[in-house]
Tab-separated table of C-alpha atoms in Angstrom:
chain	number	residue	atom	x	y	z
A	10	VAL	CA	-0.905	-7.154	-3.455
A	11	THR	CA	-0.916	-4.473	-6.134
A	12	PRO	CA	-3.818	-2.105	-5.499
A	13	THR	CA	-6.432	-1.546	-8.162
A	14	LEU	CA	-5.867	1.638	-10.116
A	15	GLU	CA	-8.056	4.371	-8.665
A	16	THR	CA	-8.557	7.726	-10.357
A	17	GLU	CA	-10.811	10.607	-9.362
A	18	VAL	CA	-11.202	14.015	-10.974
A	19	ILE	CA	-12.751	17.023	-9.240
A	20	PHE	CA	-13.610	20.074	-11.275
A	21	SER	CA	-13.961	23.565	-9.836
A	22	PRO	CA	-15.822	25.655	-8.961
A	23	MET	CA	-17.536	23.585	-6.270
A	24	PRO	CA	-18.871	24.262	-2.776
A	25	TYR	CA	-15.897	24.053	-0.404
A	26	TYR	CA	-16.907	20.747	1.212
A	27	GLN	CA	-17.276	19.096	-2.196
A	28	SER	CA	-14.102	20.609	-3.588
A	29	HIS	CA	-10.615	19.286	-4.156
A	30	LEU	CA	-9.534	20.959	-0.905
A	31	GLN	CA	-11.726	18.654	1.154
A	32	SER	CA	-10.462	15.574	-0.690
A	33	ILE	CA	-6.837	16.647	-0.301
A	34	MET	CA	-7.299	17.242	3.421
A	35	GLU	CA	-8.878	13.803	3.896
A	36	ARG	CA	-6.033	12.089	2.068
A	37	ILE	CA	-3.444	13.913	4.170
A	38	GLU	CA	-5.309	12.876	7.317
A	39	ASN	CA	-5.173	9.232	6.141
A	40	ALA	CA	-1.504	9.311	5.126
A	41	GLU	CA	0.662	6.673	6.780
A	42	ARG	CA	4.301	7.526	5.991
A	43	SER	CA	4.912	10.735	4.115
A	44	VAL	CA	3.556	13.781	2.317
A	45	ASP	CA	5.597	15.693	-0.272
A	46	VAL	CA	4.053	18.897	-1.623
A	47	ALA	CA	5.138	21.210	-4.447
A	48	MET	CA	2.678	24.097	-4.444
A	49	TYR	CA	2.431	27.504	-6.037
A	50	SER	CA	-0.319	28.806	-3.722
A	51	MET	CA	-1.669	27.274	-0.504
A	52	SER	CA	-3.852	29.789	1.279
A	53	ASP	CA	-6.220	27.156	2.692
A	54	ALA	CA	-5.518	26.981	6.441
A	55	SER	CA	-7.291	23.632	6.867
A	56	ILE	CA	-4.842	21.906	4.543
A	57	ARG	CA	-1.865	23.577	6.218
A	58	ASN	CA	-3.173	22.396	9.587
A	59	ALA	CA	-3.658	18.866	8.238
A	60	LEU	CA	-0.028	18.885	7.095
A	61	GLY	CA	1.021	20.060	10.562
A	62	GLU	CA	-0.962	17.270	12.212
A	63	ALA	CA	0.662	14.747	9.863
A	64	ALA	CA	4.105	15.987	10.905
A	65	GLN	CA	3.092	15.717	14.559
A	66	ARG	CA	2.041	12.089	13.936
A	67	GLY	CA	5.614	11.406	12.868
A	68	LEU	CA	5.162	11.443	9.101
A	69	ALA	CA	7.884	12.860	6.869
A	70	VAL	CA	6.378	16.085	5.498
A	71	ARG	CA	8.221	18.312	3.025
A	72	VAL	CA	6.868	21.396	1.276
A	73	LEU	CA	8.286	23.225	-1.718
A	74	PHE	CA	6.370	26.494	-1.584
A	75	ASP	CA	6.741	29.227	-4.175
A	76	PRO	CA	5.853	32.176	-1.858
A	77	ALA	CA	8.617	31.158	0.561
A	78	SER	CA	11.100	32.945	-1.693
A	79	SER	CA	9.557	36.331	-0.897
A	80	GLU	CA	8.133	35.510	2.550
A	81	ARG	CA	11.615	34.735	3.895
A	82	LYS	CA	12.434	38.463	3.869
A	83	ASN	CA	9.808	39.183	6.542
A	84	PRO	CA	8.708	35.729	7.690
A	85	GLU	CA	6.672	36.464	10.816
A	86	GLY	CA	2.978	35.720	10.233
A	87	THR	CA	3.463	34.239	6.757
A	88	ARG	CA	2.070	30.944	5.504
A	89	SER	CA	5.580	29.557	5.166
A	90	ALA	CA	6.294	30.391	8.801
A	91	HIS	CA	2.988	28.797	9.821
A	92	LEU	CA	4.067	25.541	8.187
A	93	GLU	CA	7.518	25.630	9.757
A	94	SER	CA	6.075	26.435	13.181
A	95	MET	CA	4.205	23.112	12.930
A	96	GLY	CA	7.397	21.178	12.218
A	97	ILE	CA	7.346	21.142	8.408
A	98	ASP	CA	10.505	21.930	6.463
A	99	VAL	CA	9.674	24.573	3.836
A	100	ARG	CA	11.991	25.294	0.929
A	101	TYR	CA	11.917	27.239	-2.324
A	102	ILE	CA	13.720	27.412	-5.648
A	103	ASN	CA	15.211	30.462	-7.345
A	104	LYS	CA	12.566	30.896	-10.011
A	105	ILE	CA	8.793	30.751	-10.221
A	106	MET	CA	7.611	27.260	-9.328
A	107	HIS	CA	4.114	26.854	-10.726
A	108	HIS	CA	3.712	23.200	-9.745
A	109	LYS	CA	0.547	22.076	-7.963
A	110	PHE	CA	1.106	18.481	-6.920
A	111	ALA	CA	1.585	16.207	-3.954
A	112	ILE	CA	2.739	12.639	-3.413
A	113	ILE	CA	1.206	10.935	-0.400
A	114	ASP	CA	2.975	7.795	0.896
A	115	GLY	CA	5.401	7.802	-2.009
A	116	VAL	CA	8.743	6.007	-2.171
A	117	GLN	CA	10.920	7.313	0.659
A	118	THR	CA	13.155	4.325	1.436
A	119	GLU	CA	13.882	0.939	-0.114
A	120	GLY	CA	10.910	-1.365	0.231
A	121	ASP	CA	8.235	1.290	-0.110
A	122	ASP	CA	5.660	0.334	-2.732
A	123	ALA	CA	5.048	3.136	-5.217
A	124	ALA	CA	1.749	1.537	-6.190
A	125	LEU	CA	0.425	2.469	-2.744
A	126	ALA	CA	1.195	6.156	-3.294
A	127	THR	CA	-1.441	8.740	-4.117
A	128	VAL	CA	-0.581	11.462	-6.619
A	129	VAL	CA	-2.554	14.710	-6.492
A	130	THR	CA	-2.096	17.080	-9.413
A	131	GLY	CA	-3.980	19.528	-11.591
A	132	SER	CA	-4.456	23.203	-12.311
A	133	GLY	CA	-6.084	24.240	-9.036
A	134	ASN	CA	-4.183	25.970	-6.270
A	135	TRP	CA	-4.961	24.947	-2.708
A	136	SER	CA	-7.019	28.065	-2.146
A	137	TYR	CA	-10.639	29.160	-1.855
A	138	GLY	CA	-10.475	30.663	-5.330
A	139	GLY	CA	-9.111	27.438	-6.797
A	140	ALA	CA	-11.940	25.510	-5.135
A	141	SER	CA	-14.992	27.716	-5.402
A	142	LYS	CA	-14.387	30.541	-7.894
A	143	TYR	CA	-12.289	29.458	-10.865
A	144	ASP	CA	-12.526	26.745	-13.522
A	145	GLU	CA	-9.894	24.241	-12.412
A	146	ASN	CA	-9.216	20.507	-12.316
A	147	THR	CA	-7.597	18.260	-9.722
A	148	VAL	CA	-6.766	14.599	-10.378
A	149	PHE	CA	-6.204	11.958	-7.679
A	150	THR	CA	-4.492	8.709	-8.741
A	151	ARG	CA	-3.522	5.670	-6.673
A	152	GLY	CA	-2.175	2.348	-7.894
A	153	ASP	CA	0.034	3.654	-10.721
A	154	ALA	CA	3.611	3.013	-9.588
A	155	GLU	CA	5.224	4.516	-12.682
A	156	LEU	CA	3.266	7.751	-12.368
A	157	ALA	CA	4.009	8.000	-8.644
A	158	ASN	CA	7.721	7.458	-9.186
A	159	THR	CA	7.821	9.992	-12.002
A	160	PHE	CA	6.323	12.676	-9.748
A	161	GLN	CA	8.570	11.574	-6.860
A	162	SER	CA	11.637	11.902	-9.061
A	163	GLU	CA	10.646	15.457	-10.030
A	164	PHE	CA	9.994	16.412	-6.415
A	165	ASN	CA	13.308	14.932	-5.237
A	166	HIS	CA	15.188	16.792	-7.974
A	167	LEU	CA	13.615	20.120	-6.996
A	168	TRP	CA	14.128	19.431	-3.284
A	169	ALA	CA	17.807	18.621	-3.730
A	170	ASN	CA	18.296	21.945	-5.542
A	171	SER	CA	16.134	24.092	-3.276
A	172	ARG	CA	16.915	26.700	-0.638
A	173	ASP	CA	15.870	26.798	2.978
A	174	PHE	CA	13.183	29.167	4.226
A	175	GLU	CA	15.181	29.463	7.509
A	176	TYR	CA	12.483	30.108	10.106
A	177	ASN	CA	12.303	27.109	12.448
A	178	MET	CA	15.978	26.334	12.893
A	179	ASP	CA	15.210	23.176	14.902
A	180	LEU	CA	14.155	21.415	11.706
A	181	SER	CA	16.602	19.157	9.878
A	182	TYR	CA	16.990	18.986	6.123
A	183	PHE	CA	16.643	15.464	4.774
A	184	GLU	CA	16.552	13.744	1.418
A	185	THR	CA	14.981	10.386	0.680
A	186	SER	CA	15.835	7.552	-1.672
A	187	THR	CA	16.557	8.818	-5.152
A	188	VAL	CA	14.041	7.534	-7.677
A	189	GLU	CA	15.514	7.152	-11.129
A	190	VAL	CA	13.047	7.238	-14.009
A	191	ASP	CA	14.254	5.280	-17.042
A	192	CYS	CA	12.333	6.273	-20.172
A	193	LEU	CA	13.015	2.788	-21.573
A	194	GLY	CA	11.762	0.898	-18.565
A	195	PRO	CA	10.031	1.161	-15.197
A	196	PRO	CA	11.322	3.605	-12.569
A	197	LYS	CA	13.826	2.179	-10.092
A	198	LEU	CA	15.665	3.267	-6.963
A	199	ARG	CA	19.191	4.522	-7.577
A	200	ASP	CA	20.118	5.111	-3.943
A	201	ASP	CA	18.320	3.444	-1.066
A	202	ARG	CA	20.001	5.467	1.674
A	203	LEU	CA	18.075	7.963	3.716
A	204	LYS	CA	20.347	11.011	3.910
A	205	GLN	CA	20.023	13.372	6.847
A	206	SER	CA	22.033	16.404	7.849
A	207	GLY	CA	21.706	19.773	9.536
A	208	ARG	CA	19.819	22.467	7.689
A	209	SER	CA	21.566	23.853	4.638
């Protein structure tokens, strides 16, 4: 059954417990399969902890984190290290990544329904300032398979060309099914194999 399209917009500034941070944390807590995050700034510890708890529940959690590029030089005590210490693979790319989006329960393997995915995107960082100080917007959308696959394709492209933060060496690098977005038609899976290897 295709879910009804659901869209919510939260504008900042708001009190913390009415902000986009609270809504993001709740959606991570209710995730069933996976959470992929591409984030410029994530200083909110509650969201990082929610991601760690999701990983501990057995969900596939991947984080592309812009500060990881600089934090790798002295990782102890950094936010990137905090994520990796909770079992989350953190990676970065070799230029400024200003993205602020997440795909929750997106297409990971063949048979996953993109219409069940939640896309979170907008201008707000996952920080106190982004929630309660600055004029920002955060959009939550569920039930739009094409949108979810478009964001998943972008995340997978960045992930495949990213570099490892190299803190928790027990973690394994993995890629998921490649989502191909055809501008003349609906997105489709190009490769339904789940690829796993040692960290690279």
